[in-house]
Amino acid sequence: MTESGPAARAAADPANREPLVVLSGVNKHFGDLHVLQDIDLTIHRGEVVIVIGPSGSGKSTLCRTINRLETYESGSITIDGKELPSEGRELARLRADVGMVFQSFNLFAHKTILENVTLGPVKVRKQKPEAARKRALELLERVGVAHQAEKYPAQLSGGQQQRVAIARALAMDPKVMLFDEPTSALDPEMINEVLDVMTDLAREGMTMVVVTHEMGFARKAANRVVFMSDGQVVEEAEPETFFTAPTSARAKDFLSKIL
Ligand code: ADP
Ligand code: MG
C-alpha cells in the first residue's frame, strides 16, 4: 500500500475490511482427539493475524485445514466467499489462492531456485514460461536471493531457502498467505532476514495468517493475535492488549512461560 490519506486509513481499519477467510463452526478429529473445536475465525482482507498457543494446540492443523491439506468434519471454510472443494482440479486452482510457507522450507530439491518459483505459475496458473520467469526473478529480487536463481536449494542457507519459499508462494498471486512457524527451524542469525521480508509483505497489505512465537514481529506487524489452546480459539485481541493484559487463565499461563 503506497497511498496515504483518509481513504487508505479507513481501509486500514479492520472494522472496514471485508472478510476474506471465514471459518465457522469448524470441527476436526484425529481419532479421539478433537483437534479443532468449533472454530469461528474471520480473517479480513489486508489483515495480519498472528496465531499463538502451546505446542499441540492445533495451530498447524488450523493452517492445513484452511487450504484443505486436512479435511474437516463439520462447519465451513470460505476463501473470498468460495468454499474450497475437497478434491480435483478446482481444488488446485483455489488452493493456489492460499500461499503456504512451512517450518521446513519444502523446496523441490532437484529443481533450481528459479524452477521452484516458476513451476506453480506455469502448471497451475497457466502462465507462459517467459512471463513466469520474469516475475519469478522480480520476486527473488524482492526477497534478496535473485543472484541465487540458478542454484539448487541445498546450496542456500536456511534463511535464503525460506525466502525462496515465500517468493514461490507469492508467485501464485495468493489472496492470503499462511505461515506456519516460518522461522522456528532457522539459526538465530537468519530469523530476522525472513521476518523482514514478512514485515514488508504485511506493510504492502498482504493478508497474512502467521503461526509464530516471535513476539517482536507480532507486536510490529500484527493487527490481531489469536490465542489457541487445546483445539479452541480461547482469546483474540490486538497484540498490545494481548501481551500486556491477557484475560484467560490459559493465555496468562502461556505468556508467563514464553515472555
Ligand atoms: P500445533 O501446531 O499447535 O503444535 P498441531 O496442529 O500440529 O499443533 O497438532 C495438534 C494435535 O493434533 C497434536 O496433539 C498432534 O499430536 C495431533 N496431530 C497432528 N497431526 C496429526 C495427524 N496427522 N494424526 C494424528 N494426530 C495428529
Ligand atoms: Mg505446529
PDB file of C-alpha atoms and ligand atoms in Angstrom:
ATOM      1  CA  MET A   1       0.000   0.000   0.000  1.00  0.00           C
ATOM      2  CA  THR A   2       1.618   3.207  -1.110  1.00  0.00           C
ATOM      3  CA  GLU A   3      -1.370   5.513  -0.648  1.00  0.00           C
ATOM      4  CA  SER A   4      -1.926   7.538   2.437  1.00  0.00           C
ATOM      5  CA  GLY A   5      -4.726   9.862   3.471  1.00  0.00           C
ATOM      6  CA  PRO A   6      -8.197   9.237   4.828  1.00  0.00           C
ATOM      7  CA  ALA A   7      -9.247   6.592   2.311  1.00  0.00           C
ATOM      8  CA  ALA A   8      -6.182   4.479   2.917  1.00  0.00           C
ATOM      9  CA  ARG A   9      -6.511   4.914   6.666  1.00  0.00           C
ATOM     10  CA  ALA A  10     -10.157   3.913   6.524  1.00  0.00           C
ATOM     11  CA  ALA A  11      -9.179   0.844   4.501  1.00  0.00           C
ATOM     12  CA  ALA A  12      -6.592   0.040   7.131  1.00  0.00           C
ATOM     13  CA  ASP A  13      -9.243  -0.039   9.847  1.00  0.00           C
ATOM     14  CA  PRO A  14     -10.036  -3.726  10.391  1.00  0.00           C
ATOM     15  CA  ALA A  15     -13.673  -2.871  11.008  1.00  0.00           C
ATOM     16  CA  ASN A  16     -13.970  -1.681   7.417  1.00  0.00           C
ATOM     17  CA  ARG A  17     -12.322  -4.639   5.813  1.00  0.00           C
ATOM     18  CA  GLU A  18     -14.204  -7.329   4.052  1.00  0.00           C
ATOM     19  CA  PRO A  19     -13.942 -10.916   5.238  1.00  0.00           C
ATOM     20  CA  LEU A  20     -11.519 -12.953   3.131  1.00  0.00           C
ATOM     21  CA  VAL A  21     -11.117 -16.214   5.037  1.00  0.00           C
ATOM     22  CA  VAL A  22     -14.094 -17.252   7.115  1.00  0.00           C
ATOM     23  CA  LEU A  23     -14.188 -20.318   9.322  1.00  0.00           C
ATOM     24  CA  SER A  24     -17.437 -21.051  11.030  1.00  0.00           C
ATOM     25  CA  GLY A  25     -18.107 -23.884  13.402  1.00  0.00           C
ATOM     26  CA  VAL A  26     -15.185 -25.933  12.099  1.00  0.00           C
ATOM     27  CA  ASN A  27     -14.638 -29.265  13.833  1.00  0.00           C
ATOM     28  CA  LYS A  28     -11.986 -31.840  13.190  1.00  0.00           C
ATOM     29  CA  HIS A  29     -10.821 -35.005  14.943  1.00  0.00           C
ATOM     30  CA  PHE A  30      -7.722 -37.138  14.693  1.00  0.00           C
ATOM     31  CA  GLY A  31      -9.231 -40.344  16.023  1.00  0.00           C
ATOM     32  CA  ASP A  32     -10.364 -39.494  19.549  1.00  0.00           C
ATOM     33  CA  LEU A  33      -8.531 -36.183  19.586  1.00  0.00           C
ATOM     34  CA  HIS A  34     -10.858 -33.234  18.956  1.00  0.00           C
ATOM     35  CA  VAL A  35      -8.134 -31.142  17.391  1.00  0.00           C
ATOM     36  CA  LEU A  36     -10.299 -28.256  16.117  1.00  0.00           C
ATOM     37  CA  GLN A  37     -13.300 -27.464  18.273  1.00  0.00           C
ATOM     38  CA  ASP A  38     -15.995 -25.196  16.860  1.00  0.00           C
ATOM     39  CA  ILE A  39     -13.527 -22.774  15.357  1.00  0.00           C
ATOM     40  CA  ASP A  40     -15.039 -19.433  14.346  1.00  0.00           C
ATOM     41  CA  LEU A  41     -12.477 -17.141  12.822  1.00  0.00           C
ATOM     42  CA  THR A  42     -12.644 -14.369  10.267  1.00  0.00           C
ATOM     43  CA  ILE A  43      -9.565 -13.003   8.543  1.00  0.00           C
ATOM     44  CA  HIS A  44     -10.252  -9.726   6.756  1.00  0.00           C
ATOM     45  CA  ARG A  45      -8.601  -8.566   3.580  1.00  0.00           C
ATOM     46  CA  GLY A  46      -5.288  -6.912   4.375  1.00  0.00           C
ATOM     47  CA  GLU A  47      -5.251  -8.127   7.937  1.00  0.00           C
ATOM     48  CA  VAL A  48      -2.239  -9.733   9.621  1.00  0.00           C
ATOM     49  CA  VAL A  49      -3.301 -12.293  12.205  1.00  0.00           C
ATOM     50  CA  ILE A  50      -0.819 -13.998  14.483  1.00  0.00           C
ATOM     51  CA  VAL A  51      -1.798 -17.404  15.841  1.00  0.00           C
ATOM     52  CA  ILE A  52      -0.023 -18.443  19.000  1.00  0.00           C
ATOM     53  CA  GLY A  53      -0.524 -21.123  21.584  1.00  0.00           C
ATOM     54  CA  PRO A  54       1.123 -24.110  23.228  1.00  0.00           C
ATOM     55  CA  SER A  55       2.591 -26.934  21.197  1.00  0.00           C
ATOM     56  CA  GLY A  56      -0.145 -29.377  20.213  1.00  0.00           C
ATOM     57  CA  SER A  57      -2.954 -26.821  20.455  1.00  0.00           C
ATOM     58  CA  GLY A  58      -3.921 -27.235  16.783  1.00  0.00           C
ATOM     59  CA  LYS A  59      -2.227 -24.280  15.100  1.00  0.00           C
ATOM     60  CA  SER A  60      -0.667 -26.278  12.272  1.00  0.00           C
ATOM     61  CA  THR A  61      -3.846 -28.257  11.792  1.00  0.00           C
ATOM     62  CA  LEU A  62      -5.772 -24.983  11.540  1.00  0.00           C
ATOM     63  CA  CYS A  63      -3.472 -23.759   8.757  1.00  0.00           C
ATOM     64  CA  ARG A  64      -3.549 -27.084   6.955  1.00  0.00           C
ATOM     65  CA  THR A  65      -7.313 -27.231   7.199  1.00  0.00           C
ATOM     66  CA  ILE A  66      -7.692 -23.754   5.731  1.00  0.00           C
ATOM     67  CA  ASN A  67      -6.174 -24.882   2.441  1.00  0.00           C
ATOM     68  CA  ARG A  68      -7.543 -28.404   2.637  1.00  0.00           C
ATOM     69  CA  LEU A  69      -4.336 -30.273   3.264  1.00  0.00           C
ATOM     70  CA  GLU A  70      -6.559 -31.685   6.006  1.00  0.00           C
ATOM     71  CA  THR A  71     -10.236 -32.460   5.807  1.00  0.00           C
ATOM     72  CA  TYR A  72     -12.728 -31.369   8.448  1.00  0.00           C
ATOM     73  CA  GLU A  73     -15.972 -32.912   9.600  1.00  0.00           C
ATOM     74  CA  SER A  74     -18.334 -30.040  10.123  1.00  0.00           C
ATOM     75  CA  GLY A  75     -18.603 -26.314   9.693  1.00  0.00           C
ATOM     76  CA  SER A  76     -17.462 -24.316   6.695  1.00  0.00           C
ATOM     77  CA  ILE A  77     -14.385 -22.536   5.435  1.00  0.00           C
ATOM     78  CA  THR A  78     -14.660 -19.994   2.661  1.00  0.00           C
ATOM     79  CA  ILE A  79     -11.915 -18.097   0.871  1.00  0.00           C
ATOM     80  CA  ASP A  80     -13.184 -14.911  -0.748  1.00  0.00           C
ATOM     81  CA  GLY A  81     -16.725 -16.234  -0.496  1.00  0.00           C
ATOM     82  CA  LYS A  82     -15.977 -19.630  -2.026  1.00  0.00           C
ATOM     83  CA  GLU A  83     -15.880 -22.921  -0.205  1.00  0.00           C
ATOM     84  CA  LEU A  84     -12.759 -24.927  -1.062  1.00  0.00           C
ATOM     85  CA  PRO A  85     -13.738 -28.134  -2.845  1.00  0.00           C
ATOM     86  CA  SER A  86     -12.212 -31.229  -1.268  1.00  0.00           C
ATOM     87  CA  GLU A  87     -10.573 -32.571  -4.419  1.00  0.00           C
ATOM     88  CA  GLY A  88      -9.989 -32.215  -8.116  1.00  0.00           C
ATOM     89  CA  ARG A  89      -8.671 -29.563 -10.422  1.00  0.00           C
ATOM     90  CA  GLU A  90     -10.844 -26.887  -8.867  1.00  0.00           C
ATOM     91  CA  LEU A  91      -9.093 -27.547  -5.563  1.00  0.00           C
ATOM     92  CA  ALA A  92      -5.638 -26.985  -7.075  1.00  0.00           C
ATOM     93  CA  ARG A  93      -6.779 -23.673  -8.533  1.00  0.00           C
ATOM     94  CA  LEU A  94      -8.483 -22.449  -5.383  1.00  0.00           C
ATOM     95  CA  ARG A  95      -5.653 -23.709  -3.224  1.00  0.00           C
ATOM     96  CA  ALA A  96      -3.319 -21.539  -5.256  1.00  0.00           C
ATOM     97  CA  ASP A  97      -5.171 -18.586  -3.728  1.00  0.00           C
ATOM     98  CA  VAL A  98      -3.756 -19.631  -0.373  1.00  0.00           C
ATOM     99  CA  GLY A  99       0.024 -19.397  -0.211  1.00  0.00           C
ATOM    100  CA  MET A 100       1.599 -21.570   2.428  1.00  0.00           C
ATOM    101  CA  VAL A 101       5.047 -21.364   3.971  1.00  0.00           C
ATOM    102  CA  PHE A 102       6.050 -24.171   6.327  1.00  0.00           C
ATOM    103  CA  GLN A 103       8.600 -24.512   9.042  1.00  0.00           C
ATOM    104  CA  SER A 104      10.673 -26.843   6.844  1.00  0.00           C
ATOM    105  CA  PHE A 105      11.220 -24.983   3.625  1.00  0.00           C
ATOM    106  CA  ASN A 106       9.771 -27.706   1.379  1.00  0.00           C
ATOM    107  CA  LEU A 107      11.529 -26.590  -1.791  1.00  0.00           C
ATOM    108  CA  PHE A 108      11.897 -29.098  -4.600  1.00  0.00           C
ATOM    109  CA  ALA A 109      15.446 -30.353  -4.019  1.00  0.00           C
ATOM    110  CA  HIS A 110      16.127 -31.341  -7.629  1.00  0.00           C
ATOM    111  CA  LYS A 111      14.937 -28.114  -9.172  1.00  0.00           C
ATOM    112  CA  THR A 112      16.784 -24.817  -9.296  1.00  0.00           C
ATOM    113  CA  ILE A 113      15.618 -21.870  -7.229  1.00  0.00           C
ATOM    114  CA  LEU A 114      14.166 -20.290 -10.358  1.00  0.00           C
ATOM    115  CA  GLU A 115      12.367 -23.507 -11.339  1.00  0.00           C
ATOM    116  CA  ASN A 116      10.963 -23.787  -7.837  1.00  0.00           C
ATOM    117  CA  VAL A 117       9.327 -20.406  -8.274  1.00  0.00           C
ATOM    118  CA  THR A 118       8.108 -20.817 -11.875  1.00  0.00           C
ATOM    119  CA  LEU A 119       6.668 -24.329 -11.608  1.00  0.00           C
ATOM    120  CA  GLY A 120       3.339 -23.454  -9.949  1.00  0.00           C
ATOM    121  CA  PRO A 121       2.561 -20.411 -12.078  1.00  0.00           C
ATOM    122  CA  VAL A 122       3.187 -22.371 -15.295  1.00  0.00           C
ATOM    123  CA  LYS A 123       1.397 -25.567 -14.239  1.00  0.00           C
ATOM    124  CA  VAL A 124      -1.500 -24.255 -12.184  1.00  0.00           C
ATOM    125  CA  ARG A 125      -1.885 -20.634 -13.266  1.00  0.00           C
ATOM    126  CA  LYS A 126      -1.087 -21.499 -16.904  1.00  0.00           C
ATOM    127  CA  GLN A 127       1.353 -18.623 -17.253  1.00  0.00           C
ATOM    128  CA  LYS A 128       3.711 -18.568 -20.241  1.00  0.00           C
ATOM    129  CA  PRO A 129       7.207 -19.753 -19.173  1.00  0.00           C
ATOM    130  CA  GLU A 130       8.826 -16.448 -20.144  1.00  0.00           C
ATOM    131  CA  ALA A 131       6.313 -14.399 -18.139  1.00  0.00           C
ATOM    132  CA  ALA A 132       6.629 -16.736 -15.161  1.00  0.00           C
ATOM    133  CA  ARG A 133      10.421 -16.439 -15.308  1.00  0.00           C
ATOM    134  CA  LYS A 134      10.330 -12.651 -15.407  1.00  0.00           C
ATOM    135  CA  ARG A 135       8.005 -12.470 -12.456  1.00  0.00           C
ATOM    136  CA  ALA A 136       9.983 -15.107 -10.526  1.00  0.00           C
ATOM    137  CA  LEU A 137      13.165 -13.075 -10.933  1.00  0.00           C
ATOM    138  CA  GLU A 138      11.348  -9.974  -9.677  1.00  0.00           C
ATOM    139  CA  LEU A 139      10.129 -11.868  -6.628  1.00  0.00           C
ATOM    140  CA  LEU A 140      13.538 -13.391  -5.949  1.00  0.00           C
ATOM    141  CA  GLU A 141      14.978  -9.886  -6.180  1.00  0.00           C
ATOM    142  CA  ARG A 142      12.392  -8.678  -3.720  1.00  0.00           C
ATOM    143  CA  VAL A 143      13.303 -11.340  -1.148  1.00  0.00           C
ATOM    144  CA  GLY A 144      17.011 -10.766  -1.786  1.00  0.00           C
ATOM    145  CA  VAL A 145      18.047 -14.023  -3.458  1.00  0.00           C
ATOM    146  CA  ALA A 146      17.936 -13.208  -7.190  1.00  0.00           C
ATOM    147  CA  HIS A 147      21.663 -13.890  -7.516  1.00  0.00           C
ATOM    148  CA  GLN A 148      20.994 -17.492  -6.398  1.00  0.00           C
ATOM    149  CA  ALA A 149      18.414 -18.208  -9.104  1.00  0.00           C
ATOM    150  CA  GLU A 150      20.370 -20.947 -10.877  1.00  0.00           C
ATOM    151  CA  LYS A 151      21.454 -22.751  -7.709  1.00  0.00           C
ATOM    152  CA  TYR A 152      19.770 -25.706  -6.008  1.00  0.00           C
ATOM    153  CA  PRO A 153      18.086 -25.432  -2.594  1.00  0.00           C
ATOM    154  CA  ALA A 154      20.834 -27.346  -0.756  1.00  0.00           C
ATOM    155  CA  GLN A 155      23.335 -24.691  -1.846  1.00  0.00           C
ATOM    156  CA  LEU A 156      21.429 -21.982   0.031  1.00  0.00           C
ATOM    157  CA  SER A 157      21.269 -21.189   3.727  1.00  0.00           C
ATOM    158  CA  GLY A 158      18.071 -21.931   5.630  1.00  0.00           C
ATOM    159  CA  GLY A 159      17.146 -18.255   5.691  1.00  0.00           C
ATOM    160  CA  GLN A 160      17.650 -17.975   1.948  1.00  0.00           C
ATOM    161  CA  GLN A 161      15.615 -21.129   1.315  1.00  0.00           C
ATOM    162  CA  GLN A 162      12.785 -19.804   3.402  1.00  0.00           C
ATOM    163  CA  ARG A 163      12.833 -16.531   1.468  1.00  0.00           C
ATOM    164  CA  VAL A 164      12.650 -18.567  -1.750  1.00  0.00           C
ATOM    165  CA  ALA A 165       9.682 -20.442  -0.282  1.00  0.00           C
ATOM    166  CA  ILE A 166       7.990 -17.085   0.302  1.00  0.00           C
ATOM    167  CA  ALA A 167       8.761 -15.973  -3.268  1.00  0.00           C
ATOM    168  CA  ARG A 168       7.413 -19.267  -4.577  1.00  0.00           C
ATOM    169  CA  ALA A 169       4.156 -18.796  -2.700  1.00  0.00           C
ATOM    170  CA  LEU A 170       3.860 -15.173  -3.858  1.00  0.00           C
ATOM    171  CA  ALA A 171       4.390 -16.202  -7.492  1.00  0.00           C
ATOM    172  CA  MET A 172       0.918 -17.750  -7.443  1.00  0.00           C
ATOM    173  CA  ASP A 173      -0.594 -14.354  -6.580  1.00  0.00           C
ATOM    174  CA  PRO A 174      -2.297 -15.713  -3.483  1.00  0.00           C
ATOM    175  CA  LYS A 175      -5.124 -13.856  -1.817  1.00  0.00           C
ATOM    176  CA  VAL A 176      -3.843 -14.872   1.590  1.00  0.00           C
ATOM    177  CA  MET A 177      -0.544 -16.194   2.887  1.00  0.00           C
ATOM    178  CA  LEU A 178      -0.329 -18.747   5.689  1.00  0.00           C
ATOM    179  CA  PHE A 179       2.956 -19.052   7.548  1.00  0.00           C
ATOM    180  CA  ASP A 180       3.383 -21.964   9.938  1.00  0.00           C
ATOM    181  CA  GLU A 181       6.313 -21.208  12.249  1.00  0.00           C
ATOM    182  CA  PRO A 182       8.388 -19.978   9.314  1.00  0.00           C
ATOM    183  CA  THR A 183      11.444 -19.133  11.405  1.00  0.00           C
ATOM    184  CA  SER A 184      11.496 -21.861  14.007  1.00  0.00           C
ATOM    185  CA  ALA A 185      13.824 -24.161  12.039  1.00  0.00           C
ATOM    186  CA  LEU A 186      16.288 -21.338  11.349  1.00  0.00           C
ATOM    187  CA  ASP A 187      19.543 -20.475  13.004  1.00  0.00           C
ATOM    188  CA  PRO A 188      19.061 -17.336  15.085  1.00  0.00           C
ATOM    189  CA  GLU A 189      21.038 -15.064  12.785  1.00  0.00           C
ATOM    190  CA  MET A 190      18.704 -15.910   9.894  1.00  0.00           C
ATOM    191  CA  ILE A 191      15.440 -15.257  11.633  1.00  0.00           C
ATOM    192  CA  ASN A 192      15.371 -11.533  11.017  1.00  0.00           C
ATOM    193  CA  GLU A 193      16.072 -11.754   7.309  1.00  0.00           C
ATOM    194  CA  VAL A 194      12.878 -13.810   6.971  1.00  0.00           C
ATOM    195  CA  LEU A 195      10.838 -11.685   9.375  1.00  0.00           C
ATOM    196  CA  ASP A 196      11.938  -8.548   7.483  1.00  0.00           C
ATOM    197  CA  VAL A 197      10.509  -9.958   4.253  1.00  0.00           C
ATOM    198  CA  MET A 198       7.281 -10.805   6.089  1.00  0.00           C
ATOM    199  CA  THR A 199       7.104  -7.357   7.660  1.00  0.00           C
ATOM    200  CA  ASP A 200       7.426  -5.770   4.214  1.00  0.00           C
ATOM    201  CA  LEU A 201       4.648  -8.010   2.894  1.00  0.00           C
ATOM    202  CA  ALA A 202       2.428  -7.001   5.797  1.00  0.00           C
ATOM    203  CA  ARG A 203       3.108  -3.312   5.120  1.00  0.00           C
ATOM    204  CA  GLU A 204       2.206  -3.790   1.476  1.00  0.00           C
ATOM    205  CA  GLY A 205      -1.211  -5.008   2.536  1.00  0.00           C
ATOM    206  CA  MET A 206      -0.919  -8.780   2.096  1.00  0.00           C
ATOM    207  CA  THR A 207      -3.476 -10.734   4.080  1.00  0.00           C
ATOM    208  CA  MET A 208      -1.480 -12.984   6.386  1.00  0.00           C
ATOM    209  CA  VAL A 209      -2.043 -15.681   8.985  1.00  0.00           C
ATOM    210  CA  VAL A 210       1.186 -16.310  10.851  1.00  0.00           C
ATOM    211  CA  VAL A 211       1.791 -19.011  13.426  1.00  0.00           C
ATOM    212  CA  THR A 212       4.816 -17.764  15.319  1.00  0.00           C
ATOM    213  CA  HIS A 213       6.275 -17.226  18.728  1.00  0.00           C
ATOM    214  CA  GLU A 214       8.234 -14.203  17.502  1.00  0.00           C
ATOM    215  CA  MET A 215       6.705 -11.599  19.758  1.00  0.00           C
ATOM    216  CA  GLY A 216       8.677  -8.704  18.264  1.00  0.00           C
ATOM    217  CA  PHE A 217       7.213  -9.481  14.871  1.00  0.00           C
ATOM    218  CA  ALA A 218       3.743  -9.916  16.351  1.00  0.00           C
ATOM    219  CA  ARG A 219       3.907  -6.527  18.047  1.00  0.00           C
ATOM    220  CA  LYS A 220       5.253  -4.798  14.964  1.00  0.00           C
ATOM    221  CA  ALA A 221       3.201  -6.370  12.194  1.00  0.00           C
ATOM    222  CA  ALA A 222       0.034  -7.928  13.585  1.00  0.00           C
ATOM    223  CA  ASN A 223      -3.427  -6.411  13.670  1.00  0.00           C
ATOM    224  CA  ARG A 224      -4.680  -9.204  15.846  1.00  0.00           C
ATOM    225  CA  VAL A 225      -3.456 -12.085  17.955  1.00  0.00           C
ATOM    226  CA  VAL A 226      -5.458 -15.307  18.082  1.00  0.00           C
ATOM    227  CA  PHE A 227      -4.569 -17.498  21.028  1.00  0.00           C
ATOM    228  CA  MET A 228      -5.278 -21.216  20.640  1.00  0.00           C
ATOM    229  CA  SER A 229      -5.224 -23.858  23.311  1.00  0.00           C
ATOM    230  CA  ASP A 230      -6.487 -27.452  23.218  1.00  0.00           C
ATOM    231  CA  GLY A 231      -8.117 -27.063  19.824  1.00  0.00           C
ATOM    232  CA  GLN A 232     -10.017 -23.911  20.717  1.00  0.00           C
ATOM    233  CA  VAL A 233      -9.654 -20.235  19.943  1.00  0.00           C
ATOM    234  CA  VAL A 234      -9.510 -19.052  23.517  1.00  0.00           C
ATOM    235  CA  GLU A 235      -8.782 -15.390  23.080  1.00  0.00           C
ATOM    236  CA  GLU A 236      -8.459 -12.772  20.326  1.00  0.00           C
ATOM    237  CA  ALA A 237      -7.096  -9.279  20.828  1.00  0.00           C
ATOM    238  CA  GLU A 238      -4.834  -6.582  19.451  1.00  0.00           C
ATOM    239  CA  PRO A 239      -1.189  -7.502  20.115  1.00  0.00           C
ATOM    240  CA  GLU A 240      -0.552  -4.836  22.736  1.00  0.00           C
ATOM    241  CA  THR A 241      -3.681  -5.805  24.647  1.00  0.00           C
ATOM    242  CA  PHE A 242      -2.982  -9.496  24.381  1.00  0.00           C
ATOM    243  CA  PHE A 243       0.628  -9.287  25.521  1.00  0.00           C
ATOM    244  CA  THR A 244       0.067  -6.837  28.335  1.00  0.00           C
ATOM    245  CA  ALA A 245      -3.403  -7.798  29.540  1.00  0.00           C
ATOM    246  CA  PRO A 246      -4.465 -11.296  28.507  1.00  0.00           C
ATOM    247  CA  THR A 247      -7.816 -12.200  30.011  1.00  0.00           C
ATOM    248  CA  SER A 248      -7.940 -16.005  30.049  1.00  0.00           C
ATOM    249  CA  ALA A 249      -6.043 -18.129  32.547  1.00  0.00           C
ATOM    250  CA  ARG A 250      -4.664 -20.264  29.713  1.00  0.00           C
ATOM    251  CA  ALA A 251      -3.217 -17.250  27.874  1.00  0.00           C
ATOM    252  CA  LYS A 252      -1.727 -15.851  31.081  1.00  0.00           C
ATOM    253  CA  ASP A 253      -0.120 -19.192  31.810  1.00  0.00           C
ATOM    254  CA  PHE A 254       1.242 -19.493  28.259  1.00  0.00           C
ATOM    255  CA  LEU A 255       2.656 -15.967  28.240  1.00  0.00           C
ATOM    256  CA  SER A 256       4.288 -16.450  31.626  1.00  0.00           C
ATOM    257  CA  LYS A 257       6.258 -19.307  30.096  1.00  0.00           C
ATOM    258  CA  ILE A 258       7.408 -17.632  26.884  1.00  0.00           C
ATOM    259  CA  LEU A 259       7.916 -13.950  27.775  1.00  0.00           C
TER     260      LEU A 259
HETATM  261  P1  ADP B   1       0.460 -27.197  16.959  1.00  0.00           P
HETATM  262  O1  ADP B   1       0.786 -26.799  15.567  1.00  0.00           O
HETATM  263  O2  ADP B   1      -0.324 -26.171  17.708  1.00  0.00           O
HETATM  264  O3  ADP B   1       1.657 -27.627  17.735  1.00  0.00           O
HETATM  265  P2  ADP B   1      -0.825 -29.446  15.673  1.00  0.00           P
HETATM  266  O4  ADP B   1      -1.924 -28.870  14.862  1.00  0.00           O
HETATM  267  O5  ADP B   1       0.416 -29.848  14.971  1.00  0.00           O
HETATM  268  O6  ADP B   1      -0.498 -28.466  16.896  1.00  0.00           O
HETATM  269  O7  ADP B   1      -1.344 -30.731  16.437  1.00  0.00           O
HETATM  270  C1  ADP B   1      -2.478 -30.703  17.258  1.00  0.00           C
HETATM  271  C2  ADP B   1      -2.712 -32.070  17.834  1.00  0.00           C
HETATM  272  O8  ADP B   1      -3.059 -32.970  16.788  1.00  0.00           O
HETATM  273  C3  ADP B   1      -1.484 -32.669  18.494  1.00  0.00           C
HETATM  274  O9  ADP B   1      -1.912 -33.383  19.624  1.00  0.00           O
HETATM  275  C4  ADP B   1      -0.914 -33.591  17.447  1.00  0.00           C
HETATM  276  O10 ADP B   1      -0.215 -34.655  18.025  1.00  0.00           O
HETATM  277  C5  ADP B   1      -2.164 -34.054  16.739  1.00  0.00           C
HETATM  278  N1  ADP B   1      -1.949 -34.380  15.333  1.00  0.00           N
HETATM  279  C6  ADP B   1      -1.457 -33.535  14.395  1.00  0.00           C
HETATM  280  N2  ADP B   1      -1.412 -34.117  13.182  1.00  0.00           N
HETATM  281  C7  ADP B   1      -1.889 -35.365  13.364  1.00  0.00           C
HETATM  282  C8  ADP B   1      -2.127 -36.471  12.481  1.00  0.00           C
HETATM  283  N3  ADP B   1      -1.857 -36.383  11.166  1.00  0.00           N
HETATM  284  N4  ADP B   1      -2.634 -37.601  13.020  1.00  0.00           N
HETATM  285  C9  ADP B   1      -2.916 -37.690  14.335  1.00  0.00           C
HETATM  286  N5  ADP B   1      -2.744 -36.679  15.224  1.00  0.00           N
HETATM  287  C10 ADP B   1      -2.241 -35.540  14.739  1.00  0.00           C
HETATM  288 MG    MG B   2       2.616 -26.615  14.602  1.00  0.00          MG
END
